[in-house]
Short mmCIF file of C-alpha atoms in Angstrom, two decimals:
data_model
loop_
_atom_site.label_atom_id
_atom_site.label_comp_id
_atom_site.label_asym_id
_atom_site.label_seq_id
_atom_site.Cartn_x
_atom_site.Cartn_y
_atom_site.Cartn_z
CA MET A 59 101.60 115.87 122.72
CA ASN A 60 100.27 112.74 124.40
CA VAL A 61 97.90 110.63 122.31
CA ARG A 62 95.00 108.58 123.61
CA LEU A 63 93.00 106.34 121.27
CA PHE A 64 90.73 103.39 122.02
CA ASP A 65 91.40 104.01 125.71
CA ILE A 66 95.14 103.45 125.16
CA ALA A 67 97.64 106.12 126.20
CA PHE A 68 100.50 106.19 123.70
CA THR A 69 104.03 107.29 124.52
CA PRO A 70 105.38 110.11 122.32
CA GLY A 71 108.89 110.28 120.90
CA SER A 72 111.26 108.33 118.70
CA ALA A 73 112.26 104.70 119.24
CA ALA A 74 115.40 105.85 121.07
CA ASP A 75 113.34 108.22 123.24
CA ILE A 76 110.94 105.45 124.18
CA LEU A 77 113.75 103.05 125.03
CA ARG A 78 115.35 105.66 127.29
CA PHE A 79 111.98 106.35 128.91
CA ALA A 80 111.42 102.65 129.60
CA ALA A 81 114.90 102.18 131.02
CA ALA A 82 114.34 105.10 133.39
CA GLN A 83 111.24 103.54 134.97
CA PRO A 84 111.53 101.84 138.39
CA ALA A 85 113.29 98.48 138.06
CA THR A 86 110.74 96.55 140.09
CA ARG A 87 109.37 94.38 137.29
CA PRO A 88 109.78 93.93 133.52
CA ARG A 89 109.46 97.23 131.67
CA LEU A 90 107.39 96.14 128.70
CA ILE A 91 107.03 98.19 125.51
CA VAL A 92 104.10 97.26 123.25
CA THR A 93 103.51 98.30 119.64
CA ALA A 94 99.86 98.78 118.73
CA ASN A 95 98.47 97.94 115.32
CA LEU A 96 94.92 97.35 114.09
CA ASP A 97 94.98 93.67 114.98
CA HIS A 98 96.05 94.53 118.53
CA VAL A 99 93.10 96.90 118.89
CA VAL A 100 90.71 94.13 117.85
CA THR A 101 92.38 91.59 120.14
CA LEU A 102 92.13 93.99 123.07
CA THR A 103 88.34 93.76 122.80
CA GLU A 104 88.46 89.95 123.06
CA ASN A 105 91.25 89.06 125.42
CA ALA A 106 91.34 90.29 129.00
CA ALA A 107 94.88 89.00 129.57
CA PHE A 108 96.14 90.97 126.57
CA ARG A 109 94.40 94.07 127.87
CA ALA A 110 96.04 93.58 131.27
CA ALA A 111 99.44 93.34 129.58
CA TYR A 112 98.79 96.58 127.69
CA ASP A 113 97.68 98.31 130.86
CA GLY A 114 100.84 97.14 132.64
CA ALA A 115 103.25 98.19 129.87
CA VAL A 116 105.51 101.15 130.58
CA ALA A 117 105.22 102.40 126.99
CA ARG A 118 102.88 101.91 124.03
CA THR A 119 103.67 102.99 120.50
CA LEU A 120 101.61 103.72 117.40
CA ASP A 121 102.79 100.95 115.09
CA GLY A 122 100.13 100.88 112.36
CA MET A 123 99.91 103.88 110.02
CA PRO A 124 96.07 103.95 110.23
CA LEU A 125 96.43 104.60 113.96
CA VAL A 126 98.90 107.40 113.25
CA TRP A 127 96.51 108.96 110.75
CA LEU A 128 93.64 108.67 113.21
CA ALA A 129 95.71 110.32 115.94
CA ARG A 130 96.55 113.20 113.62
CA LEU A 131 92.89 113.60 112.66
CA ARG A 132 92.14 113.83 116.36
CA GLY A 133 94.50 116.77 116.73
CA ALA A 134 97.84 115.13 117.61
CA ARG A 135 99.61 116.58 114.55
CA SER A 136 103.04 115.44 115.67
CA ALA A 137 102.01 111.80 116.21
CA GLY A 138 104.53 109.47 114.62
CA ARG A 139 104.91 105.79 113.92
CA VAL A 140 107.29 103.70 116.03
CA THR A 141 107.34 100.05 114.99
CA GLY A 142 108.88 96.93 116.42
CA HIS A 143 111.46 97.26 113.63
CA ASP A 144 112.38 100.73 114.87
CA LEU A 145 112.64 99.60 118.49
CA ILE A 146 114.81 96.56 117.85
CA ALA A 147 117.06 98.55 115.52
CA ALA A 148 117.52 101.30 118.10
CA ALA A 149 118.02 98.82 120.94
CA LEU A 150 120.70 96.85 119.10
CA ALA A 151 122.47 99.77 117.47
CA PRO A 152 126.07 100.51 118.49
CA PRO A 153 127.54 101.52 120.78
CA TRP A 154 126.49 98.55 122.96
CA PRO A 155 125.82 99.85 126.50
CA ALA A 156 128.22 98.65 129.16
CA GLY A 157 126.72 95.74 131.05
CA GLN A 158 123.98 95.09 128.47
CA ARG A 159 122.78 91.46 128.52
CA LEU A 160 120.44 90.34 125.75
CA TYR A 161 117.98 87.45 125.79
CA LEU A 162 116.20 86.54 122.55
CA VAL A 163 113.02 84.45 122.58
CA CYS A 164 112.78 83.37 118.94
CA ALA A 165 110.23 81.70 116.69
CA THR A 166 112.86 79.41 115.15
CA GLU A 167 116.44 78.29 115.75
CA ALA A 168 117.46 79.98 112.49
CA VAL A 169 116.30 83.38 113.72
CA GLY A 170 118.30 83.11 116.92
CA ARG A 171 121.39 81.84 115.14
CA HIS A 172 121.40 84.46 112.39
CA LEU A 173 120.64 87.38 114.69
CA THR A 174 123.31 86.29 117.15
CA GLU A 175 125.90 86.09 114.37
CA ARG A 176 124.96 89.55 113.15
CA LEU A 177 125.35 90.99 116.64
CA VAL A 178 128.67 89.23 117.24
CA ALA A 179 129.93 90.54 113.88
CA ALA A 180 128.96 94.03 115.06
CA GLY A 181 131.24 93.62 118.07
CA ILE A 182 128.89 92.38 120.76
CA GLY A 183 130.33 89.65 122.98
CA ARG A 184 128.75 86.28 122.36
CA GLU A 185 128.59 85.66 126.13
CA ALA A 186 126.21 88.62 126.48
CA ILE A 187 123.61 86.99 124.20
CA ALA A 188 121.29 84.11 125.07
CA THR A 189 118.59 82.62 122.82
CA THR A 190 115.78 80.13 123.13
CA VAL A 191 112.93 78.79 121.00
CA PRO A 192 109.91 78.06 123.20
CA PRO A 193 107.49 75.27 122.30
CA TYR A 194 104.03 76.02 120.99
CA GLY A 195 101.74 76.91 123.88
CA PHE A 196 104.62 77.84 126.17
CA GLU A 197 102.69 80.78 127.58
CA THR A 198 100.24 78.41 129.31
CA ASP A 199 102.85 75.84 130.40
CA GLU A 200 103.58 76.80 133.99
CA ALA A 201 106.62 74.54 134.44
CA TYR A 202 108.25 75.69 131.21
CA SER A 203 107.42 79.33 131.91
CA ARG A 204 108.95 79.11 135.35
CA ALA A 205 112.14 77.57 133.93
CA LEU A 206 112.39 80.16 131.17
CA SER A 207 111.85 83.01 133.62
CA GLU A 208 114.60 81.63 135.83
CA ALA A 209 116.93 81.38 132.81
CA VAL A 210 116.21 84.98 131.81
CA ARG A 211 116.90 86.21 135.32
CA ALA A 212 120.01 84.04 135.80
CA HIS A 213 121.44 85.45 132.56
CA GLY A 214 121.31 88.92 134.11
CA THR A 215 119.14 90.04 131.23
CA THR A 216 118.81 93.79 130.75
CA LEU A 217 117.05 93.60 127.36
CA LEU A 218 114.54 90.84 126.62
CA VAL A 219 113.28 90.62 123.03
CA LEU A 220 110.40 88.34 122.08
CA GLY A 221 109.68 87.43 118.48
CA VAL A 222 106.95 84.84 118.95
CA GLY A 223 103.99 87.06 118.18
CA ALA A 224 101.07 88.76 119.88
CA PRO A 225 99.26 88.29 122.14
CA ARG A 226 101.40 85.42 123.47
CA SER A 227 104.51 87.51 124.13
CA GLU A 228 102.78 90.31 125.97
CA ILE A 229 100.59 88.01 128.04
CA TRP A 230 103.53 85.81 129.04
CA VAL A 231 105.65 88.75 130.18
CA ASP A 232 102.78 90.24 132.17
CA ARG A 233 102.01 86.92 133.87
CA GLN A 234 105.65 86.23 134.78
CA GLY A 235 106.13 89.68 136.24
CA ALA A 236 109.00 90.08 138.69
CA ALA A 237 110.07 86.45 138.13
CA LEU A 238 111.81 87.79 135.01
CA GLY A 239 113.73 90.43 136.93
CA ALA A 240 113.45 93.95 135.56
CA PRO A 241 114.69 93.98 131.95
CA VAL A 242 113.38 96.33 129.31
CA VAL A 243 111.17 94.08 127.17
CA LEU A 244 110.37 94.41 123.48
CA ALA A 245 107.53 92.31 122.04
CA VAL A 246 108.36 92.73 118.35
CA GLY A 247 107.07 89.60 116.60
CA GLU A 248 108.02 89.45 112.92
CA ALA A 249 110.51 92.31 113.35
CA MET A 250 112.97 89.86 114.90
CA ASN A 251 112.92 87.78 111.70
CA VAL A 252 113.65 90.94 109.70
CA ALA A 253 116.47 91.95 112.06
CA ALA A 254 117.97 88.48 111.57
CA GLY A 255 117.96 89.02 107.81
CA LEU A 256 115.61 86.12 107.09
CA VAL A 257 112.51 88.10 106.06
CA PRO A 258 112.42 91.27 103.92
CA ARG A 259 110.71 94.43 105.07
CA ALA A 260 108.43 96.49 102.88
CA PRO A 261 110.03 99.33 100.91
CA ALA A 262 109.86 102.74 102.61
CA LEU A 263 107.30 104.00 100.09
CA LEU A 264 104.85 101.24 101.04
CA GLN A 265 105.50 101.88 104.72
CA ARG A 266 104.64 105.58 104.37
CA ALA A 267 101.54 104.75 102.32
CA GLY A 268 100.25 102.43 105.04
CA LEU A 269 100.64 99.38 102.78
CA GLU A 270 103.27 97.46 104.71
CA TRP A 271 100.53 95.03 105.71
CA PHE A 272 99.96 94.17 102.02
CA PHE A 273 103.66 93.49 101.49
CA ARG A 274 103.64 91.14 104.47
CA PHE A 275 100.48 89.45 103.17
CA LEU A 276 102.13 88.77 99.80
CA HIS A 277 104.97 86.97 101.59
CA ALA A 278 102.72 84.87 103.85
CA PRO A 279 99.18 84.86 102.38
CA ARG A 280 97.91 81.69 104.06
CA ARG A 281 99.03 82.78 107.52
CA LEU A 282 97.86 86.40 107.26
CA PHE A 283 94.67 86.19 105.18
CA ARG A 284 92.33 85.88 108.14
CA ARG A 285 94.04 88.70 110.06
CA TYR A 286 93.93 91.22 107.24
CA PHE A 287 90.77 90.29 105.37
CA VAL A 288 88.47 88.95 108.10
CA ARG A 289 89.49 90.18 111.55
CA SER A 290 90.46 93.68 110.43
CA TRP A 291 86.89 94.47 109.38
CA ARG A 292 85.85 94.22 113.01
CA LEU A 293 87.78 97.42 113.62
CA VAL A 294 85.24 99.32 111.53
CA GLY A 295 82.52 98.68 114.11
CA ILE A 296 84.89 99.36 116.99
CA GLY A 297 85.95 102.63 115.39
CA ILE A 298 82.39 103.81 114.71
CA ARG A 299 81.36 103.17 118.32
CA ALA A 300 84.52 104.81 119.59
CA PHE A 301 84.12 107.86 117.37
CA ARG A 302 80.53 108.42 118.48
CA LYS A 303 81.61 108.20 122.10
CA GLY A 304 84.62 110.50 121.93
CA ALA A 305 84.26 112.64 118.81
CA SER A 306 83.85 115.88 120.74
CA LYS A 307 87.02 115.45 122.84
CA PRO A 308 90.60 116.36 121.81
CA ALA A 309 93.09 113.53 121.34
CA ASP A 310 95.35 114.64 124.16
CA ALA A 311 92.57 115.04 126.69
CA ALA A 312 90.36 111.97 126.43
CA PRO A 313 90.21 108.54 124.84
CA LEU A 314 88.71 107.76 121.49
CA GLY A 315 86.25 105.27 122.85
CA SER A 316 87.04 102.39 125.17
CA VAL A 317 87.91 98.85 124.29
CA GLY A 318 88.33 97.81 127.89
CA ALA A 319 84.64 97.71 128.71
CA ARG A 320 84.00 95.23 125.92
CA VAL A 321 86.73 92.75 126.77
CA ARG A 322 85.52 89.18 126.95
CA ARG A 323 86.78 87.58 130.11
CA ASN A 324 88.70 84.75 128.51
CA PRO A 325 92.35 85.29 129.41
CA ASP A 326 93.54 82.05 127.81
CA SER A 327 92.13 82.69 124.35
CA CYS A 328 95.51 83.41 122.78
#
């Protein structure tokens, strides 16, 4: 069953299903997969460029458990969670597809180095992997963005993974468009650090209980306090307005509200 919440159409299926779906789309531009959580929903009301990136994505997943629960309450009983962790694990799992070329855009040199070594140890040729650490504000640096896009395309990239966080990753990919070629693109943020073995992930019990956010907060309280304890409360108002607007419509037929109409036209506020 298709799910539509906050005027976002979510793609059903497992991580592997979604990757296959993305790869099957026309190779005319980057085939971006985005993973929606509560912070994304709030940001979509503020940032027109982020909304454009979401609209242009070939697939959108329910990342946050509260969104999964809401989808199920709306009638999509089979709605499931597919996180950035799930996507990167499925994308990098053996066997490595013939001709696969991976480009990693990392938050730090350590992430790129550790993840590359893990992949090489798993049997992936080092020549098939390229990494870079972009400078802060790279998404608004036209010269750097042009050079990075050219590097991604020259590498023959088939899978581009960005671990530099939202909304920068999604906006940058959408703005570069065909200059990147037509790789499948995963914007996975912190999940790349976990895949590299540098950051722990919450235990499965906390994940199922919808408390993975609290585990992350305990490991980075100063960085995540505002997101989880200030910005997240804005979703209450968004949800109330959305529920009033779409409460009488089934989840697979109509959106639960619309964030698009309330976007503030400030595409560089990222």
